[in-house]
PDB file of C-alpha atoms and ligand atoms in Angstrom:
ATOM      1  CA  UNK A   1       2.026  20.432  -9.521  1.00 96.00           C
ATOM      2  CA  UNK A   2       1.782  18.456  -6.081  1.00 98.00           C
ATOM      3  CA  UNK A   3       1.660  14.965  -6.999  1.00 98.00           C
ATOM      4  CA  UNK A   4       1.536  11.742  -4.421  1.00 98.00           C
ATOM      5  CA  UNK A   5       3.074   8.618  -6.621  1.00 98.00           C
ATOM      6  CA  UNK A   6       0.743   5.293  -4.547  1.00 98.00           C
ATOM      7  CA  UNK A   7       3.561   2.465  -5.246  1.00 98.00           C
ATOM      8  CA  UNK A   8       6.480   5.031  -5.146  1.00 97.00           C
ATOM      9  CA  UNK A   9       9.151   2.361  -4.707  1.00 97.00           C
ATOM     10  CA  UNK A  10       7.652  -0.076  -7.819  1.00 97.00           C
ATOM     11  CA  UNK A  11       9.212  -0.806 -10.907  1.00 97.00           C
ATOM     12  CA  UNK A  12       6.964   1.947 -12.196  1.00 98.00           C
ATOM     13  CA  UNK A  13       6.277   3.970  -9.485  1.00 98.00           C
ATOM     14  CA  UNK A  14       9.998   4.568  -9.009  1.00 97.00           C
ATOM     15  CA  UNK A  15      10.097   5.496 -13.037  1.00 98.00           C
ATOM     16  CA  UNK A  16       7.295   8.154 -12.433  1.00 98.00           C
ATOM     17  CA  UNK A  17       8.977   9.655  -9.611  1.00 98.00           C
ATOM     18  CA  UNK A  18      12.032  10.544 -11.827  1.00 98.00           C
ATOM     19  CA  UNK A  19       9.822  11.245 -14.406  1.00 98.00           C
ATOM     20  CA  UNK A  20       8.037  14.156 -12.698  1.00 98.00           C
ATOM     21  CA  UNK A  21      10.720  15.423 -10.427  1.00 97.00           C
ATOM     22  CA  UNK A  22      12.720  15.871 -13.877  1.00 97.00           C
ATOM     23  CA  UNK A  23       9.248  17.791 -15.141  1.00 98.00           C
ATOM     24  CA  UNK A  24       9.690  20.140 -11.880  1.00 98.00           C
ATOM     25  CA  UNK A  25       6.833  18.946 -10.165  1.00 98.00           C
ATOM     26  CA  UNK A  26       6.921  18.291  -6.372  1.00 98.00           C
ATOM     27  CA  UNK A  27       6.706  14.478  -5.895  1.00 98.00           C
ATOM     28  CA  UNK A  28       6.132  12.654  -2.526  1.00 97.00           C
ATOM     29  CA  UNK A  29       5.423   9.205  -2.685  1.00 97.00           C
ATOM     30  CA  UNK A  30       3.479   6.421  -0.870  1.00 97.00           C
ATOM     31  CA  UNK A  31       4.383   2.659  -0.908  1.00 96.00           C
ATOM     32  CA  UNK A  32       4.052  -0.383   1.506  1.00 94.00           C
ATOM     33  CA  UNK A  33       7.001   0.447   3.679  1.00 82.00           C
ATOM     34  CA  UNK A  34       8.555   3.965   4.268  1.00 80.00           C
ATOM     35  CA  UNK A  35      11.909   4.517   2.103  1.00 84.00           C
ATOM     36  CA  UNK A  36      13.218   7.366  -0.230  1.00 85.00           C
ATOM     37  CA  UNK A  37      13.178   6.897  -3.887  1.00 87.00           C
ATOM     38  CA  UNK A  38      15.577   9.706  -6.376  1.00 85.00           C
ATOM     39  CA  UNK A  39      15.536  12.089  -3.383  1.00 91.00           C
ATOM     40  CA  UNK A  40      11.583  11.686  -3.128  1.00 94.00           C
ATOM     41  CA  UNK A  41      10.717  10.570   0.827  1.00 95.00           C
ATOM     42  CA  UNK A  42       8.592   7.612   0.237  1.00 96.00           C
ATOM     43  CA  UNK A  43       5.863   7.545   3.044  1.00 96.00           C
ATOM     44  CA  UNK A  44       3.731   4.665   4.338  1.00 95.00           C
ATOM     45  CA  UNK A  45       0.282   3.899   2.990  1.00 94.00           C
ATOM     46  CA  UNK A  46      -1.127   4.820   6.609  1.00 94.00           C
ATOM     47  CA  UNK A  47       0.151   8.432   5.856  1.00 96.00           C
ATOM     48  CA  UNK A  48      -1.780   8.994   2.507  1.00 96.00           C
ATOM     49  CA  UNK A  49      -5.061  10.682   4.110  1.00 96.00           C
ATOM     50  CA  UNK A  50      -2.636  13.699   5.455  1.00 97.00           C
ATOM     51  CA  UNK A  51      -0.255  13.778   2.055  1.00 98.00           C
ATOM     52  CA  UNK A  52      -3.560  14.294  -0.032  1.00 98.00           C
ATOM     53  CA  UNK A  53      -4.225  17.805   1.790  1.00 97.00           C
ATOM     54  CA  UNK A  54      -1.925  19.900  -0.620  1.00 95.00           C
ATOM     55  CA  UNK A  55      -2.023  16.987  -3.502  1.00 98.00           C
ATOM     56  CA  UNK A  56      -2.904  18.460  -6.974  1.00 98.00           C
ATOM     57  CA  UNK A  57      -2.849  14.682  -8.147  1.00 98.00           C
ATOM     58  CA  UNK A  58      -2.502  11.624  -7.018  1.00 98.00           C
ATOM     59  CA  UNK A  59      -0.751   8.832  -9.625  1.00 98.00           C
ATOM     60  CA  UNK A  60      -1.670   4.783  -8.149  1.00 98.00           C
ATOM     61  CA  UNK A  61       0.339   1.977  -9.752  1.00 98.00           C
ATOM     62  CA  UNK A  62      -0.118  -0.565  -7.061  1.00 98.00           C
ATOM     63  CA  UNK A  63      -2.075  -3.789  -6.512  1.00 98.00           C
ATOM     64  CA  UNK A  64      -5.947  -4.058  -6.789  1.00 98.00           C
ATOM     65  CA  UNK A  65      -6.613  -4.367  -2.957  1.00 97.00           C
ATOM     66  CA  UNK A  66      -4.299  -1.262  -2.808  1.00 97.00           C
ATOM     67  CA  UNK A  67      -6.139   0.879  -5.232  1.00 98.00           C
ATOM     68  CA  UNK A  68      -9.945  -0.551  -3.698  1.00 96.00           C
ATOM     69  CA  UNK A  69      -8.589   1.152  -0.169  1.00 95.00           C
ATOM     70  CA  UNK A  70      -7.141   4.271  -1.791  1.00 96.00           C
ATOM     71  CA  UNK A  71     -10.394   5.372  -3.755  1.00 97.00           C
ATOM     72  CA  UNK A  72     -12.688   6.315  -1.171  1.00 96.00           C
ATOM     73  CA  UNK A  73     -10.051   8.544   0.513  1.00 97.00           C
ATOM     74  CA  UNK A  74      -8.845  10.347  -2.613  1.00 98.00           C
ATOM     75  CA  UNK A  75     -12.038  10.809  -3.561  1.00 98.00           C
ATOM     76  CA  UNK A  76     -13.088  12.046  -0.008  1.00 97.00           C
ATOM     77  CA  UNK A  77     -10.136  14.474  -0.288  1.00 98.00           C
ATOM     78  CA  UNK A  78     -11.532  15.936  -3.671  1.00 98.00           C
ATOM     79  CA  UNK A  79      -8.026  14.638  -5.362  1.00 98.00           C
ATOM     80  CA  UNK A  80      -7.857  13.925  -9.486  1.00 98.00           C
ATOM     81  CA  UNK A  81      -6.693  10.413  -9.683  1.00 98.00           C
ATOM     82  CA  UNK A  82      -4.777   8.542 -11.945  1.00 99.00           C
ATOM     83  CA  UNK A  83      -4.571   5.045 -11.958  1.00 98.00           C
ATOM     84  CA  UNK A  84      -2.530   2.579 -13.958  1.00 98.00           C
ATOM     85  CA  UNK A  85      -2.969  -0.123 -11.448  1.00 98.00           C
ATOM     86  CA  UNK A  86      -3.941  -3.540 -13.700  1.00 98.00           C
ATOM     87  CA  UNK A  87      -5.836  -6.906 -12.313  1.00 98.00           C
ATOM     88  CA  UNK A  88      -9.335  -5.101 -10.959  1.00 97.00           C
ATOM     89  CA  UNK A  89     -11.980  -7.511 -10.817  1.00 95.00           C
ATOM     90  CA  UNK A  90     -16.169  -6.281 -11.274  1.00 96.00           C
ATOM     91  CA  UNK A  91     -16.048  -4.512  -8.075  1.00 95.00           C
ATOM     92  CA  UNK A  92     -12.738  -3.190  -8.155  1.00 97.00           C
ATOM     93  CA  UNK A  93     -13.906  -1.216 -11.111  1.00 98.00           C
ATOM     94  CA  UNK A  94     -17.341  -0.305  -9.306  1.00 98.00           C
ATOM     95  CA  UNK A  95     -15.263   1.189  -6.457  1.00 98.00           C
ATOM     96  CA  UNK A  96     -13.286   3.513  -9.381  1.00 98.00           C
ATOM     97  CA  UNK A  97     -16.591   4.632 -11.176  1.00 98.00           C
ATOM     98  CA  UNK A  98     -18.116   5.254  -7.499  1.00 98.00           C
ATOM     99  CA  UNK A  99     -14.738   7.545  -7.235  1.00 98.00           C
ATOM    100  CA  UNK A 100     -15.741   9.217 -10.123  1.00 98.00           C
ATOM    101  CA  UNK A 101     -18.851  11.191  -9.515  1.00 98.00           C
ATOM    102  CA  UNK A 102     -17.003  13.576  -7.229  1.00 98.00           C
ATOM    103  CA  UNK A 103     -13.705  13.368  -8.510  1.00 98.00           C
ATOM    104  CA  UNK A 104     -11.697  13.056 -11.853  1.00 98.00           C
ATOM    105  CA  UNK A 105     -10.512   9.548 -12.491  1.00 98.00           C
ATOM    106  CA  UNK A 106      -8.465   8.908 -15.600  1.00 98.00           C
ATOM    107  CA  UNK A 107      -7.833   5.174 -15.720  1.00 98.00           C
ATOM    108  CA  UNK A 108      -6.012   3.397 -18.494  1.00 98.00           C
ATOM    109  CA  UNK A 109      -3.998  -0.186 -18.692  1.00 98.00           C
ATOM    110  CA  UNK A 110      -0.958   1.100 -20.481  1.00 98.00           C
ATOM    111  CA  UNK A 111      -0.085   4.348 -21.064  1.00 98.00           C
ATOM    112  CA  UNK A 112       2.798   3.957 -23.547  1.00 98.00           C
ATOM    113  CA  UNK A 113       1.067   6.656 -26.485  1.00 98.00           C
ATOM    114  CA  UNK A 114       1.879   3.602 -28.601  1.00 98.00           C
ATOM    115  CA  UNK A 115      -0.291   1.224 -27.513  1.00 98.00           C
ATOM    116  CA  UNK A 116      -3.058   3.743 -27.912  1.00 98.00           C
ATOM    117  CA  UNK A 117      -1.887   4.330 -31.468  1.00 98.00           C
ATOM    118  CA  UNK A 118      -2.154   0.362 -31.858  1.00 98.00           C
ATOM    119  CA  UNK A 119      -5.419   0.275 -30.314  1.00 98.00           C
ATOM    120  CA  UNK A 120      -6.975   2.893 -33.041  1.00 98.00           C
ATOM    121  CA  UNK A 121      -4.706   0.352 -35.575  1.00 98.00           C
ATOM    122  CA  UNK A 122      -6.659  -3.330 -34.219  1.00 98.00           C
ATOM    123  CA  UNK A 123      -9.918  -1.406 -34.350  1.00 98.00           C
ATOM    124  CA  UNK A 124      -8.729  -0.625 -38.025  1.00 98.00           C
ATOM    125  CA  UNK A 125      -7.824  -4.133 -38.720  1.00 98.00           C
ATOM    126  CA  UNK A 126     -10.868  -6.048 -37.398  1.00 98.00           C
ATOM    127  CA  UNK A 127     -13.040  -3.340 -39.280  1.00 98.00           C
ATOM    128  CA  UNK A 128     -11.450  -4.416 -42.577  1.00 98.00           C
ATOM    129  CA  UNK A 129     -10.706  -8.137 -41.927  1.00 98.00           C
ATOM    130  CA  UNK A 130     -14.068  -9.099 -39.789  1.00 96.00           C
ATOM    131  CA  UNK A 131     -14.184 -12.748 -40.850  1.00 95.00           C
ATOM    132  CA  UNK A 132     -10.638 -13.719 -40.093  1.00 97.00           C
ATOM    133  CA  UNK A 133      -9.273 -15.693 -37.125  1.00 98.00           C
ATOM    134  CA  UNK A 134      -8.104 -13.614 -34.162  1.00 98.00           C
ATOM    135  CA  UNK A 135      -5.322 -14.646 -31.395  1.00 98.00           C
ATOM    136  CA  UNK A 136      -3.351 -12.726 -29.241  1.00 98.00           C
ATOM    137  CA  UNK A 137       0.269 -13.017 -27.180  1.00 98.00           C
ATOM    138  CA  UNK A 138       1.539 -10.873 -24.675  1.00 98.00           C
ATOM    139  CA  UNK A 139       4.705 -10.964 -22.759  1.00 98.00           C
ATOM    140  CA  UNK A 140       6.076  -8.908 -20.119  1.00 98.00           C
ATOM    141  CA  UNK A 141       8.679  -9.751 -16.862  1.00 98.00           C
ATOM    142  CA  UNK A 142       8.601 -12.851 -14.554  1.00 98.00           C
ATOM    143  CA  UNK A 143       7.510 -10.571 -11.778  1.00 98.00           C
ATOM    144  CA  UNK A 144       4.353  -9.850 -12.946  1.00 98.00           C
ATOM    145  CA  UNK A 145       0.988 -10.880 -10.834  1.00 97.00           C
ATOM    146  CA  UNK A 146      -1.988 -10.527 -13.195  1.00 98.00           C
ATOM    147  CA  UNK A 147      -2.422 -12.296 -16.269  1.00 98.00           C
ATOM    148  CA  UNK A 148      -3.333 -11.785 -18.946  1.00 98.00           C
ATOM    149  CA  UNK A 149      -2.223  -8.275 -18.886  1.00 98.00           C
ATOM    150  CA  UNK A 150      -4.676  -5.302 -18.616  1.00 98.00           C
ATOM    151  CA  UNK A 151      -3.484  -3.898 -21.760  1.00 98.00           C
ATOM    152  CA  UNK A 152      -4.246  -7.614 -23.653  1.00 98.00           C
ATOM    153  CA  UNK A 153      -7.629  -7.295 -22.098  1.00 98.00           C
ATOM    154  CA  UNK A 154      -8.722  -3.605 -23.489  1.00 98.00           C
ATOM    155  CA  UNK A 155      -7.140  -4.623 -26.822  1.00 98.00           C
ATOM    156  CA  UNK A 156      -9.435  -7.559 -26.254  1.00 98.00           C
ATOM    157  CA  UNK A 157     -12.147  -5.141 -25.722  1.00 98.00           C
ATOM    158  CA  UNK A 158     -11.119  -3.215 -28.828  1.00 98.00           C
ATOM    159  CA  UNK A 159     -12.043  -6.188 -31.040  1.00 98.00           C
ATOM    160  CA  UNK A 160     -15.607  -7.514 -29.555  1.00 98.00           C
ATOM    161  CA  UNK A 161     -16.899  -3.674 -29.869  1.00 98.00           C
ATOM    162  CA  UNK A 162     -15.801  -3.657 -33.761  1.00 98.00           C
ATOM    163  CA  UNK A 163     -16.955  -7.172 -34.446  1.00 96.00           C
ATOM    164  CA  UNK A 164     -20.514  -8.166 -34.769  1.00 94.00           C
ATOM    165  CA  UNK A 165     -20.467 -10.562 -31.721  1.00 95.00           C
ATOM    166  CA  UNK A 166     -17.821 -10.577 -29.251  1.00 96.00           C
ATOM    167  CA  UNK A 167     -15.650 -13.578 -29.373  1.00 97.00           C
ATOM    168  CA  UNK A 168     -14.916 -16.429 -26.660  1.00 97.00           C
ATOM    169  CA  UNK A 169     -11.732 -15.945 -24.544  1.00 98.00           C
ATOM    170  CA  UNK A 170      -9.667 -18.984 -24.802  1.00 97.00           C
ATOM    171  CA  UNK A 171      -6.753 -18.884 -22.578  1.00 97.00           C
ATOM    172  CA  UNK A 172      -4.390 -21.487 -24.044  1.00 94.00           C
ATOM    173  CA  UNK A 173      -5.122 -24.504 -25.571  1.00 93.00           C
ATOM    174  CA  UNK A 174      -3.770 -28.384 -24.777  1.00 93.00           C
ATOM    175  CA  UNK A 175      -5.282 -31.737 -25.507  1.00 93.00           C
ATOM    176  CA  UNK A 176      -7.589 -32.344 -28.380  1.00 93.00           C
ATOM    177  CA  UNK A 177      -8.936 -28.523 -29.351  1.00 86.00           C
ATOM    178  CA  UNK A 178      -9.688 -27.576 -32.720  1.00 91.00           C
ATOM    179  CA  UNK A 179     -10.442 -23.869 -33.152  1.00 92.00           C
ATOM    180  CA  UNK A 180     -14.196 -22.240 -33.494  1.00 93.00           C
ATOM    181  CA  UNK A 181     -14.875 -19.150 -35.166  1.00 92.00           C
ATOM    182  CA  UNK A 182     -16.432 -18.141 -32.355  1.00 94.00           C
ATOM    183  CA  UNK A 183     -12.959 -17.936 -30.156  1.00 97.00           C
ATOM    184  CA  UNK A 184     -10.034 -16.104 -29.402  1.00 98.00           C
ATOM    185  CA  UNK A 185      -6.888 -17.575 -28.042  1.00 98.00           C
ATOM    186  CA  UNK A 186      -5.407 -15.493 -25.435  1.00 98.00           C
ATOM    187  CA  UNK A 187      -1.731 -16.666 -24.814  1.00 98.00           C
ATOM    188  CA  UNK A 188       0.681 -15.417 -22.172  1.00 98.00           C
ATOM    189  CA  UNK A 189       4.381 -15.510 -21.374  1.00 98.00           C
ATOM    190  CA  UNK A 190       6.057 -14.406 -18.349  1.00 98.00           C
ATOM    191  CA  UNK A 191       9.949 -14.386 -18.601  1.00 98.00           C
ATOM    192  CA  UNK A 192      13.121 -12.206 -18.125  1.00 98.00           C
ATOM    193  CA  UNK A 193      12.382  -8.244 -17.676  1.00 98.00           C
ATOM    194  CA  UNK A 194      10.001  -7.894 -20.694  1.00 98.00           C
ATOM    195  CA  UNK A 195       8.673  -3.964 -20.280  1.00 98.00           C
ATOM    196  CA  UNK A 196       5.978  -5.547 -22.044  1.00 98.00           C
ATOM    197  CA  UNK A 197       5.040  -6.603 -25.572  1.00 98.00           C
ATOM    198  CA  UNK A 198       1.492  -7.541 -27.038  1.00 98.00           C
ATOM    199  CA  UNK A 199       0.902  -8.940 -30.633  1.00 98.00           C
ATOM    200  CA  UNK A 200      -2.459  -9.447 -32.342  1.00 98.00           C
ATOM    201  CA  UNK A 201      -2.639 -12.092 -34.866  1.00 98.00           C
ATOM    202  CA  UNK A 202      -5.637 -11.523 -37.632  1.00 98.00           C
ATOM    203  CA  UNK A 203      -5.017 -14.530 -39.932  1.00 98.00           C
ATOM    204  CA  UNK A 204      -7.365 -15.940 -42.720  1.00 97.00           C
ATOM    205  CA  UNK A 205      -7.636 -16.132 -46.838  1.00 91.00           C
ATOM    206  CA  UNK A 206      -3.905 -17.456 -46.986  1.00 97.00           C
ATOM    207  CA  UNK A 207      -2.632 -14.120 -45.610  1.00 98.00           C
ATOM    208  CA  UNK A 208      -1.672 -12.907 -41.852  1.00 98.00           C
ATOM    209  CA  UNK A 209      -1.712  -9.467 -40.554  1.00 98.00           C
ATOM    210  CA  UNK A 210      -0.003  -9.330 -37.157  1.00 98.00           C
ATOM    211  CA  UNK A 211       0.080  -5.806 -35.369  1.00 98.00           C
ATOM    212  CA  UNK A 212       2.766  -5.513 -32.817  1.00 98.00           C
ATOM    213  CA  UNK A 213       3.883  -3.070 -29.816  1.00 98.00           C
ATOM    214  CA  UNK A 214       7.086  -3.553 -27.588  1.00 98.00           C
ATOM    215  CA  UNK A 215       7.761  -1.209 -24.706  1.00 98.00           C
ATOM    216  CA  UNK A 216      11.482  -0.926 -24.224  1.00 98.00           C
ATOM    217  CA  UNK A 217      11.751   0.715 -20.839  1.00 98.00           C
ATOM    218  CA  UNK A 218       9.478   1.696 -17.849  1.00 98.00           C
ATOM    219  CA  UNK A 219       9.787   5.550 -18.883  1.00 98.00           C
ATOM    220  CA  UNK A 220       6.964   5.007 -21.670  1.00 98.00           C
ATOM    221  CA  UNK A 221       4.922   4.525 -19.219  1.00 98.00           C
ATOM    222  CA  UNK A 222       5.738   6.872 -16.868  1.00 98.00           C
ATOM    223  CA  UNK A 223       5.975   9.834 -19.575  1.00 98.00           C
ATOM    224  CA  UNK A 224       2.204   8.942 -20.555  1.00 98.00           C
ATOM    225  CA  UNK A 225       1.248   8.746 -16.616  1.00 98.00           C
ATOM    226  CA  UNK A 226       2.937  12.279 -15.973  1.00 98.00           C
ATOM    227  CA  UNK A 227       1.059  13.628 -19.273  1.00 98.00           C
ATOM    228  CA  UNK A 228      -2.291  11.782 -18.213  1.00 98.00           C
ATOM    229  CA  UNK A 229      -1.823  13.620 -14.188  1.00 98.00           C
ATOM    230  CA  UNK A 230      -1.175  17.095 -15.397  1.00 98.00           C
ATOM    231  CA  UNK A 231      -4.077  16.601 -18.161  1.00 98.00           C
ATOM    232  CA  UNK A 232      -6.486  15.820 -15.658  1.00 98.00           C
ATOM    233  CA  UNK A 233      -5.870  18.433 -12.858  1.00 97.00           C
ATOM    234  CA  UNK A 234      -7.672  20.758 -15.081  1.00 90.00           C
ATOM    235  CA  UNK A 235     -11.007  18.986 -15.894  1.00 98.00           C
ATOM    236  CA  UNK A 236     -14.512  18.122 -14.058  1.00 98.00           C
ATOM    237  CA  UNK A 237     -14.954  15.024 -12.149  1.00 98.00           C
ATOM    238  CA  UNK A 238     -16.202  12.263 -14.582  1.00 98.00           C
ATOM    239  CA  UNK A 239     -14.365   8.838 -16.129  1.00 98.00           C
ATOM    240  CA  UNK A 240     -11.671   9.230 -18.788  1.00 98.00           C
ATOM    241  CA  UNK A 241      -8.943   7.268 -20.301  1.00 98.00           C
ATOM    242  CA  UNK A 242      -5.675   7.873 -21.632  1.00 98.00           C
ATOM    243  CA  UNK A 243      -7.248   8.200 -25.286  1.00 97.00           C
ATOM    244  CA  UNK A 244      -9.001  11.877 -23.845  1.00 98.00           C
ATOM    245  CA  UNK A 245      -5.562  13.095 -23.265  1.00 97.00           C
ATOM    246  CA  UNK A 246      -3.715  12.645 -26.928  1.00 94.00           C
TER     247      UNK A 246
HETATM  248  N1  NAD B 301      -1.058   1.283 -16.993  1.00 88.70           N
HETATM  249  C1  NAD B 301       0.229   1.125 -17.344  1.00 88.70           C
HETATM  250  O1  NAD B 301       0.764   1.775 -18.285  1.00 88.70           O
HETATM  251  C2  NAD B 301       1.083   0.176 -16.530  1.00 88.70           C
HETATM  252  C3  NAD B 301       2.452   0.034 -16.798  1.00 88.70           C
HETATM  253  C4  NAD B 301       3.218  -0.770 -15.930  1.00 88.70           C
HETATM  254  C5  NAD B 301       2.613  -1.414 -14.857  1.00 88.70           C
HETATM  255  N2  NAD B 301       1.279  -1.277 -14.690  1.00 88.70           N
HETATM  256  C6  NAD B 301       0.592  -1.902 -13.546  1.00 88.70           C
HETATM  257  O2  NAD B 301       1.045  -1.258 -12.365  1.00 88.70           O
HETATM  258  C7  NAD B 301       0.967  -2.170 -11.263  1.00 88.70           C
HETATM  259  C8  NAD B 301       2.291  -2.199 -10.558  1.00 88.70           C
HETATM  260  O3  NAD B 301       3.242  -2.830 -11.414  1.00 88.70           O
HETATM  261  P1  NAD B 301       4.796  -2.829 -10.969  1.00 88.70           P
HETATM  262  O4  NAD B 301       5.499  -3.859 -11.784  1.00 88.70           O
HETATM  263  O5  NAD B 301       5.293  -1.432 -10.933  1.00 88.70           O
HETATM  264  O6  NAD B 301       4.635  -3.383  -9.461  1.00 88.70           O
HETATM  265  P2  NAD B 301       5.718  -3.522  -8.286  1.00 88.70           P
HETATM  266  O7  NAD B 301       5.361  -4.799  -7.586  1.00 88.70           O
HETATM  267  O8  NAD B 301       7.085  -3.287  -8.776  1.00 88.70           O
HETATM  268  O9  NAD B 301       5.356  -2.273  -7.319  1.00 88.70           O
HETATM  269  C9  NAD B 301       4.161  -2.250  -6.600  1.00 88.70           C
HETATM  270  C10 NAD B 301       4.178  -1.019  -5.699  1.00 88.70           C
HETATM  271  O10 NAD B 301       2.959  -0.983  -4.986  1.00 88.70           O
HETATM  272  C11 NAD B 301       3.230  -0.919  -3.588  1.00 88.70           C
HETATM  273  N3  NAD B 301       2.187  -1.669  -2.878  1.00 88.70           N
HETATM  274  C12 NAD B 301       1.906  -2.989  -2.991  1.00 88.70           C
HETATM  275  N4  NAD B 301       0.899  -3.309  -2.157  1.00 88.70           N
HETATM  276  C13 NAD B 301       0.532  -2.162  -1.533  1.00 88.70           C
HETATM  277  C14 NAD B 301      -0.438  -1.820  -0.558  1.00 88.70           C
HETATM  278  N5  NAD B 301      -1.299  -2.761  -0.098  1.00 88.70           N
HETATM  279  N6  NAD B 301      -0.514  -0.550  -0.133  1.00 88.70           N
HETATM  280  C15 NAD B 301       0.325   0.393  -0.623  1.00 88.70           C
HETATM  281  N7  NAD B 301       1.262   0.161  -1.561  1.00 88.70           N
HETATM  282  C16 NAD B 301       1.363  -1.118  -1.989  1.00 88.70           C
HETATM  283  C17 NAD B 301       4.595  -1.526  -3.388  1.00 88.70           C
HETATM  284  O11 NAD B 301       5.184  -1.020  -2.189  1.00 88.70           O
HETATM  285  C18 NAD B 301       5.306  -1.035  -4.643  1.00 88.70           C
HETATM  286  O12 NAD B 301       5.743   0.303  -4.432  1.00 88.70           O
HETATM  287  C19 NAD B 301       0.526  -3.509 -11.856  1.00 88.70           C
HETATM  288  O13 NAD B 301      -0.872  -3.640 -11.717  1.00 88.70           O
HETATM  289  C20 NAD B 301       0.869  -3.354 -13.343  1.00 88.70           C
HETATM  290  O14 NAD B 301       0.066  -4.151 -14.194  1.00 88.70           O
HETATM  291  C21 NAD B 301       0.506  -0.503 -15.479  1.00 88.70           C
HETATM  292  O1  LIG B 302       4.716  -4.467 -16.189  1.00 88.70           O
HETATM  293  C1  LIG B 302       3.482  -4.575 -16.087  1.00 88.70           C
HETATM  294  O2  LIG B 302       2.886  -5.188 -15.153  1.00 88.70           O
HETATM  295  C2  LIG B 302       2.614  -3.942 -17.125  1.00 88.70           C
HETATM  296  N1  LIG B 302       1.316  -3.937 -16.908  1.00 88.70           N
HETATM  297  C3  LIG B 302       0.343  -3.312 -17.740  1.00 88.70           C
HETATM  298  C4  LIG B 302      -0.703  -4.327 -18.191  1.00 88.70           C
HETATM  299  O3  LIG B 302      -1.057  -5.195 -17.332  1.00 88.70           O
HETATM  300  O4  LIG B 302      -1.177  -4.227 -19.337  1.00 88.70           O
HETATM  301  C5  LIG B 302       0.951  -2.509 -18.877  1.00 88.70           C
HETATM  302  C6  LIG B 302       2.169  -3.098 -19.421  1.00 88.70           C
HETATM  303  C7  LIG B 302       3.219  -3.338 -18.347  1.00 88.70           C
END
């Protein structure tokens, strides 16, 4: 497979590029300034339109703004598209569906096959606990932009779709604040080189259930990525997630 890496020289991106030159595939990358990354020439974003002509896939773990740009052209090109890209606003994700009437976009916020184990887990959880308090923590490196993360957000998700009402997203708590059902605290820490770890607290009738994933390197992700780009060369243009390819 021909696959363009969009943030080639990122702590991901670079983890993808080893990942699927070690599969066989041939990589070229894209990133903000032209530089080579394990052998792979790393090309400027200006370059992309003329890198997509032989692309079989194209794999975007960037920045928002980045991924906004890139859509129209990959799409233009008729190029599946795989984004793990995190922090997309309303119209960020508008721009992705529009992508996805004429081509194949698989988007997902993690793609460790862990956290989609957990997710199945939570839904699991709040289906058999539906009364009890719900909080979550997540913690990944000091280098991160967006937070919360987008994985805390679809886990998040997970819950209000298997509760009766979806709770209220309270993102820390200081002062005078005593909890309401109705709420979920939403707590982040940025420190070190965390890969990334998210923890879901369901706590009520004297008892706690807390559900856990840690990532402990950059290749999780980049394994699931590789998996998710060579899944979705093969199918129509339509929205999927990371879930369609286990
Ligand atoms: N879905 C997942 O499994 C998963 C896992 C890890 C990271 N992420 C997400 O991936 C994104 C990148 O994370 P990171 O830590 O690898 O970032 P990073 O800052 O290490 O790398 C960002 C990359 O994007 C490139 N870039 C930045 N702005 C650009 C622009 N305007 N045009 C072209 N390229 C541009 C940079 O050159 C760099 O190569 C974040 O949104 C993060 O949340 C998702
Ligand atoms: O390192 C990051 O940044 C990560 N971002 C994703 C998120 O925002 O959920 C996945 C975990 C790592």
């Amino acid at each position: 497979m021909n696959l363009v890496v969009v943030g080639a020289t990122g702590r991901t991106g670079s983890e993808i590029v080893a990942e699927a030159s070690g599969r066989g595939h041939d990589v070229v990358g894209v990133a903000t300034t032209s530089d080579t990354v394990e052998d792979v020439r790393v090309y400027p974003s200006e370059d992309l339109p003329e890198l997509l002509d032989d692309a079989d896939a194209v794999v975007d773990f960037t920045v928002p703004e980045a991924t906004r740009e890139y859509a129209g052209v990959i799409a233009e090109a008729g190029v599946p598209y795989v984004v793990g890209t995190t922090g997309f606003g309303e119209a960020g994700i508008e721009t992705l569906r529009a992508a996805s009437e004429s081509i194949a976009v698989l988007k997902a916020s993690n793609f460790a096959r862990g956290v989609q184990a957990l997710l199945r887990v939570v839904e699991a959880g709040v289906e058999a606990l539906p009364d009890y308090d719900v909080e979550l923590t997540e913690t990944h490196h000091s280098g991160k932009r967006d937070a919360p993360s987008g994985t805390a957000n679809t886990i998040l998700d997970v819950v209000d779709s298997t509760r009766e009402a979806a709770l209220e997203r309270t993102h820390g708590r200081e002062g005078e604040h005593s909890r309401e059902d109705s709420e979920v605290g939403v707590h982040v820490r940025r420190a070190g080189t965390v890969r990334g770890e998210h923890e879901l607290l369901l706590a009520g009738n004297d008892e706690l259930l807390t559900l856990t994933h840690r990532a402990e390197s950059r290749r999780v992700f980049a394994a699931g990525a590789v998996d998710a780009a060579e899944w979705l060369t093969g199918q129509e243009p339509g929205w999927y997630g990371f879930d369609d390819v286990l």
